Amino acid sequence: MAQIDTSTSGVHTIILDESFDFENHREFREFWKNALSQKVKKIVVDFTHVKYIDSSALGMLMLVKNEVEGVDCKIELTNVSGHARNILQLVKFDSKFDLK
Amino acid sequence: MSIHIHSGQQLIQGDKQKQIIERIQQRIGSFQDDLIIIFENLIPPPKSTISAQLNKEAQVYVLSSDIEDSFEKLNMLSLPEGHIITILSDSCLLYYLSLPKVLSEFLQEHHIDSESAVMYLRLLLDEAIKNAIEHGNLDLSIVKDGFIEGSEDFEDYLAIIQDRLMDPRWGKKKVILQIHQENDKLICCIEDEGLGFDWEDVLQKSESVHHGRGLKLVQQIAEDIKFENNGRKHSFSIKLSN
């Protein structure tokens, strides 16, 4: 997992690995907390490399969503395709998140 | 009984294998005789108790003591048509072994053409195994200190899981997973040694931030879902051509 700090433009991008599951929890948490500490206006979660997500990933995304909504920030999920898109749509996250 | 050794097939290779091995070693240290894989001719449904499985005569793969050796053995697995694969493991090993990934990739090689079906199968196995361990063998569903119900702190939840996995009272409890093919379906059955849980209640409750989605995902994706023995035994099927 990698993060691109573009806080000067108010956007912080988190690039996920091939699997987004409970193994990534700590790193993912560290990244979005880092973004919020810089008072960015938008966190972009990039799914380009993601081939697999599980229910833990859904929980992690909901947690970030709840956090950013309290501090005038937005979350956007980009390049979501394949299995990840299927699962996110199955649990109706496409109505909760800005899915691209 | 026939065991087919499929030579030259590597499910997990090189750096990735090393990473997984290091991760497991860091978390659980050394272990012995924790994971057993049994191949046998397809037989009537197994007896309901795990001890009965242990006593049955069968060809057994014991993946033990040396995790590197275990991965070598996993890489040589094959599921001959008409056979059932049985995997018996301590909770503490199974939780960290990435077995759903290994199994789904293995089954992709032999049984499943659709990449989408492979990913769904991995997800179903992942959620079913986590459910059997966390709410079954680790008995987390009845914790009353607020970490499970009413808490949104995933770090605490993971810490409790880790503590219990390291405690033989919970961590040495077995999970048994059986997979076989029937026509165009893979049938999966998972059983734990926990106290059971109210699966209907879990499915009816709305999920919290971190909890409650796993079983609901299984319900949405799988077919022929059954719970038996007060939630200790859970079976489902998935179409190979999904």
mmCIF file of C-alpha atoms in Angstrom:
data_model
loop_
_atom_site.group_PDB
_atom_site.id
_atom_site.type_symbol
_atom_site.label_atom_id
_atom_site.label_comp_id
_atom_site.label_asym_id
_atom_site.label_seq_id
_atom_site.Cartn_x
_atom_site.Cartn_y
_atom_site.Cartn_z
ATOM 1 C CA MET A 1 0.000 0.000 0.000
ATOM 2 C CA ALA A 2 1.240 3.477 -0.820
ATOM 3 C CA GLN A 3 0.074 6.987 -0.206
ATOM 4 C CA ILE A 4 0.548 10.123 -2.255
ATOM 5 C CA ASP A 5 0.600 13.219 -0.163
ATOM 6 C CA THR A 6 -0.812 16.012 -2.247
ATOM 7 C CA SER A 7 -1.991 17.992 0.718
ATOM 8 C CA THR A 8 -1.033 21.272 -0.892
ATOM 9 C CA SER A 9 -3.859 20.642 -3.344
ATOM 10 C CA GLY A 10 -6.095 19.391 -0.564
ATOM 11 C CA VAL A 11 -6.180 15.813 -1.875
ATOM 12 C CA HIS A 12 -4.554 12.738 -0.307
ATOM 13 C CA THR A 13 -4.432 9.518 -2.351
ATOM 14 C CA ILE A 14 -4.116 6.031 -0.864
ATOM 15 C CA ILE A 15 -3.134 3.403 -3.435
ATOM 16 C CA LEU A 16 -4.279 -0.040 -2.337
ATOM 17 C CA ASP A 17 -2.458 -3.325 -2.967
ATOM 18 C CA GLU A 18 -3.823 -6.376 -4.776
ATOM 19 C CA SER A 19 -5.687 -7.567 -1.676
ATOM 20 C CA PHE A 20 -7.634 -5.192 0.549
ATOM 21 C CA ASP A 21 -8.497 -7.167 3.695
ATOM 22 C CA PHE A 22 -7.865 -7.250 7.436
ATOM 23 C CA GLU A 23 -4.126 -7.630 6.864
ATOM 24 C CA ASN A 24 -4.038 -4.040 5.607
ATOM 25 C CA HIS A 25 -5.945 -2.577 8.519
ATOM 26 C CA ARG A 26 -3.106 -0.898 10.409
ATOM 27 C CA GLU A 27 -1.420 0.606 7.378
ATOM 28 C CA PHE A 28 -4.680 1.845 5.908
ATOM 29 C CA ARG A 29 -5.643 3.419 9.235
ATOM 30 C CA GLU A 30 -2.263 5.100 9.512
ATOM 31 C CA PHE A 31 -2.639 6.574 6.031
ATOM 32 C CA TRP A 32 -6.119 8.036 6.412
ATOM 33 C CA LYS A 33 -5.313 9.388 9.872
ATOM 34 C CA ASN A 34 -2.241 11.032 8.387
ATOM 35 C CA ALA A 35 -4.409 12.595 5.682
ATOM 36 C CA LEU A 36 -6.944 13.925 8.187
ATOM 37 C CA SER A 37 -4.165 15.376 10.351
ATOM 38 C CA GLN A 38 -3.149 17.469 7.342
ATOM 39 C CA LYS A 39 -6.715 18.725 7.043
ATOM 40 C CA VAL A 40 -7.095 17.641 3.426
ATOM 41 C CA LYS A 41 -10.405 18.240 1.665
ATOM 42 C CA LYS A 42 -10.535 14.883 -0.065
ATOM 43 C CA ILE A 43 -9.157 11.366 0.460
ATOM 44 C CA VAL A 44 -8.949 9.335 -2.744
ATOM 45 C CA VAL A 45 -8.735 5.551 -2.308
ATOM 46 C CA ASP A 46 -7.293 4.130 -5.524
ATOM 47 C CA PHE A 47 -8.435 0.562 -6.345
ATOM 48 C CA THR A 48 -6.375 0.214 -9.541
ATOM 49 C CA HIS A 49 -4.414 -2.801 -8.255
ATOM 50 C CA VAL A 50 -7.159 -4.361 -6.152
ATOM 51 C CA LYS A 51 -8.301 -7.818 -7.181
ATOM 52 C CA TYR A 52 -9.749 -8.955 -3.865
ATOM 53 C CA ILE A 53 -11.642 -7.408 -0.951
ATOM 54 C CA ASP A 54 -13.376 -8.974 2.031
ATOM 55 C CA SER A 55 -15.830 -7.825 4.690
ATOM 56 C CA SER A 56 -13.013 -6.230 6.729
ATOM 57 C CA ALA A 57 -12.338 -3.880 3.824
ATOM 58 C CA LEU A 58 -15.970 -2.811 3.867
ATOM 59 C CA GLY A 59 -15.664 -2.049 7.571
ATOM 60 C CA MET A 60 -12.483 -0.041 7.016
ATOM 61 C CA LEU A 61 -14.141 2.046 4.315
ATOM 62 C CA MET A 62 -17.176 2.754 6.503
ATOM 63 C CA LEU A 63 -14.892 3.817 9.338
ATOM 64 C CA VAL A 64 -13.100 6.358 7.135
ATOM 65 C CA LYS A 65 -16.395 7.608 5.769
ATOM 66 C CA ASN A 66 -17.701 8.223 9.282
ATOM 67 C CA GLU A 67 -14.487 10.008 10.280
ATOM 68 C CA VAL A 68 -14.216 12.293 7.239
ATOM 69 C CA GLU A 69 -17.850 13.332 7.416
ATOM 70 C CA GLY A 70 -17.161 14.892 10.796
ATOM 71 C CA VAL A 71 -14.300 17.102 9.577
ATOM 72 C CA ASP A 72 -15.414 18.683 6.298
ATOM 73 C CA CYS A 73 -13.603 16.162 4.096
ATOM 74 C CA LYS A 74 -14.778 13.787 1.366
ATOM 75 C CA ILE A 75 -13.799 10.257 0.409
ATOM 76 C CA GLU A 76 -13.711 9.016 -3.182
ATOM 77 C CA LEU A 77 -13.090 5.462 -4.412
ATOM 78 C CA THR A 78 -11.466 5.428 -7.841
ATOM 79 C CA ASN A 79 -10.624 2.839 -10.507
ATOM 80 C CA VAL A 80 -12.889 0.270 -8.876
ATOM 81 C CA SER A 81 -13.432 -2.741 -11.113
ATOM 82 C CA GLY A 82 -13.931 -6.501 -11.214
ATOM 83 C CA HIS A 83 -14.444 -8.339 -7.935
ATOM 84 C CA ALA A 84 -14.088 -5.190 -5.837
ATOM 85 C CA ARG A 85 -16.799 -3.381 -7.800
ATOM 86 C CA ASN A 86 -19.056 -6.456 -7.658
ATOM 87 C CA ILE A 87 -18.784 -6.638 -3.878
ATOM 88 C CA LEU A 88 -19.170 -2.895 -3.312
ATOM 89 C CA GLN A 89 -22.290 -2.878 -5.457
ATOM 90 C CA LEU A 90 -23.622 -6.009 -3.783
ATOM 91 C CA VAL A 91 -23.563 -4.284 -0.381
ATOM 92 C CA LYS A 92 -24.852 -1.051 -1.934
ATOM 93 C CA PHE A 93 -21.714 0.950 -1.229
ATOM 94 C CA ASP A 94 -22.220 2.599 -4.607
ATOM 95 C CA SER A 95 -24.986 4.596 -2.944
ATOM 96 C CA LYS A 96 -22.857 5.456 0.099
ATOM 97 C CA PHE A 97 -19.593 6.362 -1.618
ATOM 98 C CA ASP A 98 -18.469 8.374 -4.592
ATOM 99 C CA LEU A 99 -17.474 5.350 -6.714
ATOM 100 C CA LYS A 100 -15.478 5.889 -9.906
ATOM 101 C CA MET B 1 -7.576 -44.257 -2.381
ATOM 102 C CA SER B 2 -5.540 -42.440 -4.902
ATOM 103 C CA ILE B 3 -3.435 -39.411 -4.387
ATOM 104 C CA HIS B 4 -2.408 -37.443 -7.432
ATOM 105 C CA ILE B 5 0.686 -35.380 -7.009
ATOM 106 C CA HIS B 6 0.563 -32.549 -9.454
ATOM 107 C CA SER B 7 4.193 -31.732 -10.003
ATOM 108 C CA GLY B 8 5.480 -28.395 -11.118
ATOM 109 C CA GLN B 9 2.500 -26.427 -9.912
ATOM 110 C CA GLN B 10 3.387 -23.565 -7.635
ATOM 111 C CA LEU B 11 0.542 -21.738 -5.966
ATOM 112 C CA ILE B 12 2.634 -19.414 -3.891
ATOM 113 C CA GLN B 13 6.088 -18.571 -5.053
ATOM 114 C CA GLY B 14 9.252 -16.726 -4.248
ATOM 115 C CA ASP B 15 9.043 -13.484 -2.330
ATOM 116 C CA LYS B 16 5.317 -13.809 -1.691
ATOM 117 C CA GLN B 17 5.813 -17.201 -0.071
ATOM 118 C CA LYS B 18 8.638 -15.821 2.063
ATOM 119 C CA GLN B 19 6.491 -12.883 3.147
ATOM 120 C CA ILE B 20 3.655 -15.173 4.212
ATOM 121 C CA ILE B 21 6.016 -17.487 6.047
ATOM 122 C CA GLU B 22 7.644 -14.594 7.888
ATOM 123 C CA ARG B 23 4.265 -13.152 8.795
ATOM 124 C CA ILE B 24 3.041 -16.426 10.225
ATOM 125 C CA GLN B 25 6.271 -17.038 12.099
ATOM 126 C CA GLN B 26 6.164 -13.559 13.609
ATOM 127 C CA ARG B 27 2.625 -14.045 14.811
ATOM 128 C CA ILE B 28 2.444 -17.579 15.993
ATOM 129 C CA GLY B 29 6.028 -18.722 16.305
ATOM 130 C CA SER B 30 6.634 -22.398 15.820
ATOM 131 C CA PHE B 31 3.831 -24.911 15.803
ATOM 132 C CA GLN B 32 3.409 -28.614 15.420
ATOM 133 C CA ASP B 33 0.869 -30.816 13.727
ATOM 134 C CA ASP B 34 -1.569 -27.990 13.444
ATOM 135 C CA LEU B 35 -2.869 -28.469 9.960
ATOM 136 C CA ILE B 36 -3.913 -31.751 8.462
ATOM 137 C CA ILE B 37 -5.150 -32.264 4.952
ATOM 138 C CA ILE B 38 -6.968 -35.462 4.135
ATOM 139 C CA PHE B 39 -7.769 -36.803 0.696
ATOM 140 C CA GLU B 40 -10.185 -39.611 0.319
ATOM 141 C CA ASN B 41 -12.732 -41.044 -2.026
ATOM 142 C CA LEU B 42 -16.010 -39.228 -1.896
ATOM 143 C CA ILE B 43 -17.967 -40.777 0.921
ATOM 144 C CA PRO B 44 -21.298 -40.093 2.587
ATOM 145 C CA PRO B 45 -21.396 -36.873 4.607
ATOM 146 C CA PRO B 46 -18.918 -37.006 7.453
ATOM 147 C CA LYS B 47 -19.906 -37.693 11.018
ATOM 148 C CA SER B 48 -20.722 -34.566 12.890
ATOM 149 C CA THR B 49 -17.945 -34.575 15.424
ATOM 150 C CA ILE B 50 -14.421 -33.528 14.690
ATOM 151 C CA SER B 51 -12.975 -36.325 16.820
ATOM 152 C CA ALA B 52 -14.673 -38.828 14.532
ATOM 153 C CA GLN B 53 -12.782 -37.305 11.644
ATOM 154 C CA LEU B 54 -9.504 -37.717 13.425
ATOM 155 C CA ASN B 55 -10.084 -41.397 14.054
ATOM 156 C CA LYS B 56 -11.084 -42.276 10.521
ATOM 157 C CA GLU B 57 -8.601 -44.045 8.348
ATOM 158 C CA ALA B 58 -7.598 -41.874 5.471
ATOM 159 C CA GLN B 59 -4.659 -40.617 3.556
ATOM 160 C CA VAL B 60 -3.450 -37.693 5.580
ATOM 161 C CA TYR B 61 -1.185 -34.807 4.863
ATOM 162 C CA VAL B 62 0.144 -33.356 8.057
ATOM 163 C CA LEU B 63 1.385 -29.863 7.547
ATOM 164 C CA SER B 64 3.379 -29.315 10.637
ATOM 165 C CA SER B 65 6.348 -27.876 12.482
ATOM 166 C CA ASP B 66 7.978 -26.374 9.410
ATOM 167 C CA ILE B 67 5.856 -23.800 7.654
ATOM 168 C CA GLU B 68 8.151 -23.772 4.638
ATOM 169 C CA ASP B 69 7.668 -27.508 4.242
ATOM 170 C CA SER B 70 3.931 -26.990 4.660
ATOM 171 C CA PHE B 71 3.831 -24.632 1.723
ATOM 172 C CA GLU B 72 5.796 -27.105 -0.371
ATOM 173 C CA LYS B 73 3.093 -29.667 0.381
ATOM 174 C CA LEU B 74 0.299 -27.234 -0.340
ATOM 175 C CA ASN B 75 1.912 -26.576 -3.686
ATOM 176 C CA MET B 76 1.629 -30.247 -4.572
ATOM 177 C CA LEU B 77 -2.060 -30.649 -3.821
ATOM 178 C CA SER B 78 -4.495 -31.981 -6.327
ATOM 179 C CA LEU B 79 -8.184 -32.763 -5.936
ATOM 180 C CA PRO B 80 -8.971 -35.795 -8.078
ATOM 181 C CA GLU B 81 -12.498 -35.870 -9.448
ATOM 182 C CA GLY B 82 -14.918 -37.595 -7.119
ATOM 183 C CA HIS B 83 -12.752 -37.001 -4.077
ATOM 184 C CA ILE B 84 -13.360 -34.899 -1.053
ATOM 185 C CA ILE B 85 -10.703 -32.704 0.473
ATOM 186 C CA THR B 86 -10.734 -32.349 4.226
ATOM 187 C CA ILE B 87 -8.619 -29.806 6.032
ATOM 188 C CA LEU B 88 -8.287 -29.974 9.760
ATOM 189 C CA SER B 89 -6.471 -27.237 11.568
ATOM 190 C CA ASP B 90 -5.941 -25.532 14.874
ATOM 191 C CA SER B 91 -7.590 -22.147 14.901
ATOM 192 C CA CYS B 92 -4.307 -20.365 15.622
ATOM 193 C CA LEU B 93 -2.689 -21.575 12.427
ATOM 194 C CA LEU B 94 -5.687 -21.446 10.148
ATOM 195 C CA TYR B 95 -6.423 -17.820 10.992
ATOM 196 C CA TYR B 96 -3.120 -16.629 9.581
ATOM 197 C CA LEU B 97 -2.404 -19.148 6.846
ATOM 198 C CA SER B 98 -4.137 -17.377 3.931
ATOM 199 C CA LEU B 99 -5.660 -20.756 3.156
ATOM 200 C CA PRO B 100 -8.666 -19.336 1.264
ATOM 201 C CA LYS B 101 -6.283 -17.701 -1.212
ATOM 202 C CA VAL B 102 -4.230 -20.869 -1.632
ATOM 203 C CA LEU B 103 -7.301 -23.084 -1.969
ATOM 204 C CA SER B 104 -9.141 -20.833 -4.391
ATOM 205 C CA GLU B 105 -6.065 -20.583 -6.622
ATOM 206 C CA PHE B 106 -5.604 -24.331 -6.448
ATOM 207 C CA LEU B 107 -9.240 -24.915 -7.380
ATOM 208 C CA GLN B 108 -8.904 -22.413 -10.190
ATOM 209 C CA GLU B 109 -6.181 -24.587 -11.664
ATOM 210 C CA HIS B 110 -8.385 -27.678 -11.619
ATOM 211 C CA HIS B 111 -12.058 -26.866 -11.361
ATOM 212 C CA ILE B 112 -13.038 -23.258 -11.884
ATOM 213 C CA ASP B 113 -12.686 -21.371 -15.127
ATOM 214 C CA SER B 114 -14.265 -18.106 -14.055
ATOM 215 C CA GLU B 115 -11.979 -15.614 -12.274
ATOM 216 C CA SER B 116 -15.071 -14.060 -10.734
ATOM 217 C CA ALA B 117 -16.088 -17.419 -9.228
ATOM 218 C CA VAL B 118 -12.569 -17.867 -7.845
ATOM 219 C CA MET B 119 -12.727 -14.505 -6.070
ATOM 220 C CA TYR B 120 -16.195 -15.239 -4.711
ATOM 221 C CA LEU B 121 -15.003 -18.642 -3.472
ATOM 222 C CA ARG B 122 -12.010 -17.049 -1.745
ATOM 223 C CA LEU B 123 -14.313 -14.525 -0.087
ATOM 224 C CA LEU B 124 -16.764 -17.209 1.037
ATOM 225 C CA LEU B 125 -13.994 -19.362 2.512
ATOM 226 C CA ASP B 126 -12.415 -16.307 4.152
ATOM 227 C CA GLU B 127 -15.649 -15.210 5.800
ATOM 228 C CA ALA B 128 -16.694 -18.744 6.791
ATOM 229 C CA ILE B 129 -13.299 -19.513 8.361
ATOM 230 C CA LYS B 130 -13.166 -16.182 10.203
ATOM 231 C CA ASN B 131 -16.702 -16.726 11.428
ATOM 232 C CA ALA B 132 -15.966 -20.273 12.641
ATOM 233 C CA ILE B 133 -12.878 -19.087 14.497
ATOM 234 C CA GLU B 134 -13.981 -15.715 15.868
ATOM 235 C CA HIS B 135 -17.582 -16.504 16.796
ATOM 236 C CA GLY B 136 -17.108 -20.244 17.185
ATOM 237 C CA ASN B 137 -13.818 -21.395 18.628
ATOM 238 C CA LEU B 138 -12.728 -18.067 20.162
ATOM 239 C CA ASP B 139 -16.162 -17.572 21.652
ATOM 240 C CA LEU B 140 -16.103 -13.863 20.876
ATOM 241 C CA SER B 141 -19.795 -13.477 20.246
ATOM 242 C CA ILE B 142 -20.588 -13.803 23.931
ATOM 243 C CA VAL B 143 -17.946 -11.392 25.257
ATOM 244 C CA LYS B 144 -19.720 -8.936 27.494
ATOM 245 C CA ASP B 145 -17.050 -6.279 27.893
ATOM 246 C CA GLY B 146 -18.206 -4.246 24.930
ATOM 247 C CA PHE B 147 -15.360 -5.069 22.568
ATOM 248 C CA ILE B 148 -17.590 -7.009 20.250
ATOM 249 C CA GLU B 149 -20.995 -5.497 20.737
ATOM 250 C CA GLY B 150 -21.161 -1.741 20.791
ATOM 251 C CA SER B 151 -17.482 -1.085 20.156
ATOM 252 C CA GLU B 152 -16.069 0.344 16.980
ATOM 253 C CA ASP B 153 -12.451 -0.190 17.953
ATOM 254 C CA PHE B 154 -11.107 -2.707 15.483
ATOM 255 C CA GLU B 155 -7.623 -2.585 17.020
ATOM 256 C CA ASP B 156 -9.013 -3.861 20.312
ATOM 257 C CA TYR B 157 -10.969 -6.515 18.507
ATOM 258 C CA LEU B 158 -7.861 -7.740 16.656
ATOM 259 C CA ALA B 159 -5.874 -7.729 19.901
ATOM 260 C CA ILE B 160 -8.467 -9.920 21.595
ATOM 261 C CA ILE B 161 -8.410 -12.312 18.650
ATOM 262 C CA GLN B 162 -4.626 -12.516 18.815
ATOM 263 C CA ASP B 163 -4.659 -13.118 22.591
ATOM 264 C CA ARG B 164 -7.185 -15.907 22.326
ATOM 265 C CA LEU B 165 -5.443 -17.528 19.364
ATOM 266 C CA MET B 166 -2.272 -17.719 21.464
ATOM 267 C CA ASP B 167 -4.154 -19.276 24.389
ATOM 268 C CA PRO B 168 -4.431 -23.053 23.908
ATOM 269 C CA ARG B 169 -7.874 -23.067 25.505
ATOM 270 C CA TRP B 170 -9.147 -21.327 22.390
ATOM 271 C CA GLY B 171 -6.304 -21.411 19.873
ATOM 272 C CA LYS B 172 -5.990 -25.194 19.816
ATOM 273 C CA LYS B 173 -9.655 -25.720 19.056
ATOM 274 C CA LYS B 174 -10.020 -27.274 15.641
ATOM 275 C CA VAL B 175 -11.709 -26.180 12.490
ATOM 276 C CA ILE B 176 -12.572 -28.745 9.876
ATOM 277 C CA LEU B 177 -13.180 -27.679 6.298
ATOM 278 C CA GLN B 178 -14.417 -30.030 3.597
ATOM 279 C CA ILE B 179 -14.751 -29.303 -0.096
ATOM 280 C CA HIS B 180 -16.008 -31.468 -2.907
ATOM 281 C CA GLN B 181 -17.512 -31.060 -6.334
ATOM 282 C CA GLU B 182 -21.043 -32.035 -7.321
ATOM 283 C CA ASN B 183 -21.777 -31.441 -10.993
ATOM 284 C CA ASP B 184 -21.319 -27.705 -11.593
ATOM 285 C CA LYS B 185 -21.078 -26.790 -7.912
ATOM 286 C CA LEU B 186 -18.420 -26.810 -5.241
ATOM 287 C CA ILE B 187 -19.854 -27.789 -1.876
ATOM 288 C CA CYS B 188 -18.058 -26.374 1.168
ATOM 289 C CA CYS B 189 -18.686 -27.364 4.769
ATOM 290 C CA ILE B 190 -16.967 -25.837 7.787
ATOM 291 C CA GLU B 191 -17.289 -26.954 11.373
ATOM 292 C CA ASP B 192 -15.829 -25.595 14.596
ATOM 293 C CA GLU B 193 -15.536 -26.718 18.212
ATOM 294 C CA GLY B 194 -17.071 -23.638 19.768
ATOM 295 C CA LEU B 195 -20.198 -23.268 21.831
ATOM 296 C CA GLY B 196 -22.274 -22.372 18.805
ATOM 297 C CA PHE B 197 -23.914 -19.049 18.113
ATOM 298 C CA ASP B 198 -27.254 -17.580 17.141
ATOM 299 C CA TRP B 199 -26.682 -17.206 13.406
ATOM 300 C CA GLU B 200 -30.228 -16.018 12.767
ATOM 301 C CA ASP B 201 -29.686 -13.165 15.192
ATOM 302 C CA VAL B 202 -26.417 -12.156 13.467
ATOM 303 C CA LEU B 203 -28.091 -12.151 10.061
ATOM 304 C CA GLN B 204 -31.008 -10.072 11.298
ATOM 305 C CA LYS B 205 -29.002 -7.435 13.153
ATOM 306 C CA SER B 206 -27.816 -4.398 11.249
ATOM 307 C CA GLU B 207 -24.065 -4.342 10.953
ATOM 308 C CA SER B 208 -21.804 -2.049 12.953
ATOM 309 C CA VAL B 209 -18.835 -0.382 11.285
ATOM 310 C CA HIS B 210 -16.598 -3.431 11.570
ATOM 311 C CA HIS B 211 -18.864 -6.323 12.400
ATOM 312 C CA GLY B 212 -21.802 -8.185 10.958
ATOM 313 C CA ARG B 213 -21.024 -8.041 7.238
ATOM 314 C CA GLY B 214 -19.228 -11.355 6.776
ATOM 315 C CA LEU B 215 -22.160 -13.698 7.213
ATOM 316 C CA LYS B 216 -24.402 -11.386 5.232
ATOM 317 C CA LEU B 217 -21.957 -11.471 2.342
ATOM 318 C CA VAL B 218 -21.978 -15.266 2.455
ATOM 319 C CA GLN B 219 -25.766 -15.169 2.427
ATOM 320 C CA GLN B 220 -25.780 -12.902 -0.633
ATOM 321 C CA ILE B 221 -23.177 -14.793 -2.673
ATOM 322 C CA ALA B 222 -23.507 -18.480 -1.798
ATOM 323 C CA GLU B 223 -26.272 -20.983 -2.470
ATOM 324 C CA ASP B 224 -27.674 -23.887 -0.456
ATOM 325 C CA ILE B 225 -26.680 -22.224 2.823
ATOM 326 C CA LYS B 226 -27.254 -24.358 5.881
ATOM 327 C CA PHE B 227 -26.432 -23.997 9.560
ATOM 328 C CA GLU B 228 -26.521 -27.029 11.813
ATOM 329 C CA ASN B 229 -25.602 -27.969 15.329
ATOM 330 C CA ASN B 230 -26.426 -24.546 16.788
ATOM 331 C CA GLY B 231 -24.267 -22.732 14.225
ATOM 332 C CA ARG B 232 -21.180 -24.917 14.701
ATOM 333 C CA LYS B 233 -21.557 -26.422 11.264
ATOM 334 C CA HIS B 234 -22.052 -24.248 8.219
ATOM 335 C CA SER B 235 -22.293 -25.373 4.609
ATOM 336 C CA PHE B 236 -22.829 -23.619 1.304
ATOM 337 C CA SER B 237 -22.232 -24.121 -2.383
ATOM 338 C CA ILE B 238 -20.971 -21.982 -5.230
ATOM 339 C CA LYS B 239 -21.460 -22.449 -8.949
ATOM 340 C CA LEU B 240 -18.222 -23.125 -10.785
ATOM 341 C CA SER B 241 -19.348 -21.076 -13.772
ATOM 342 C CA ASN B 242 -20.330 -17.971 -11.799
#
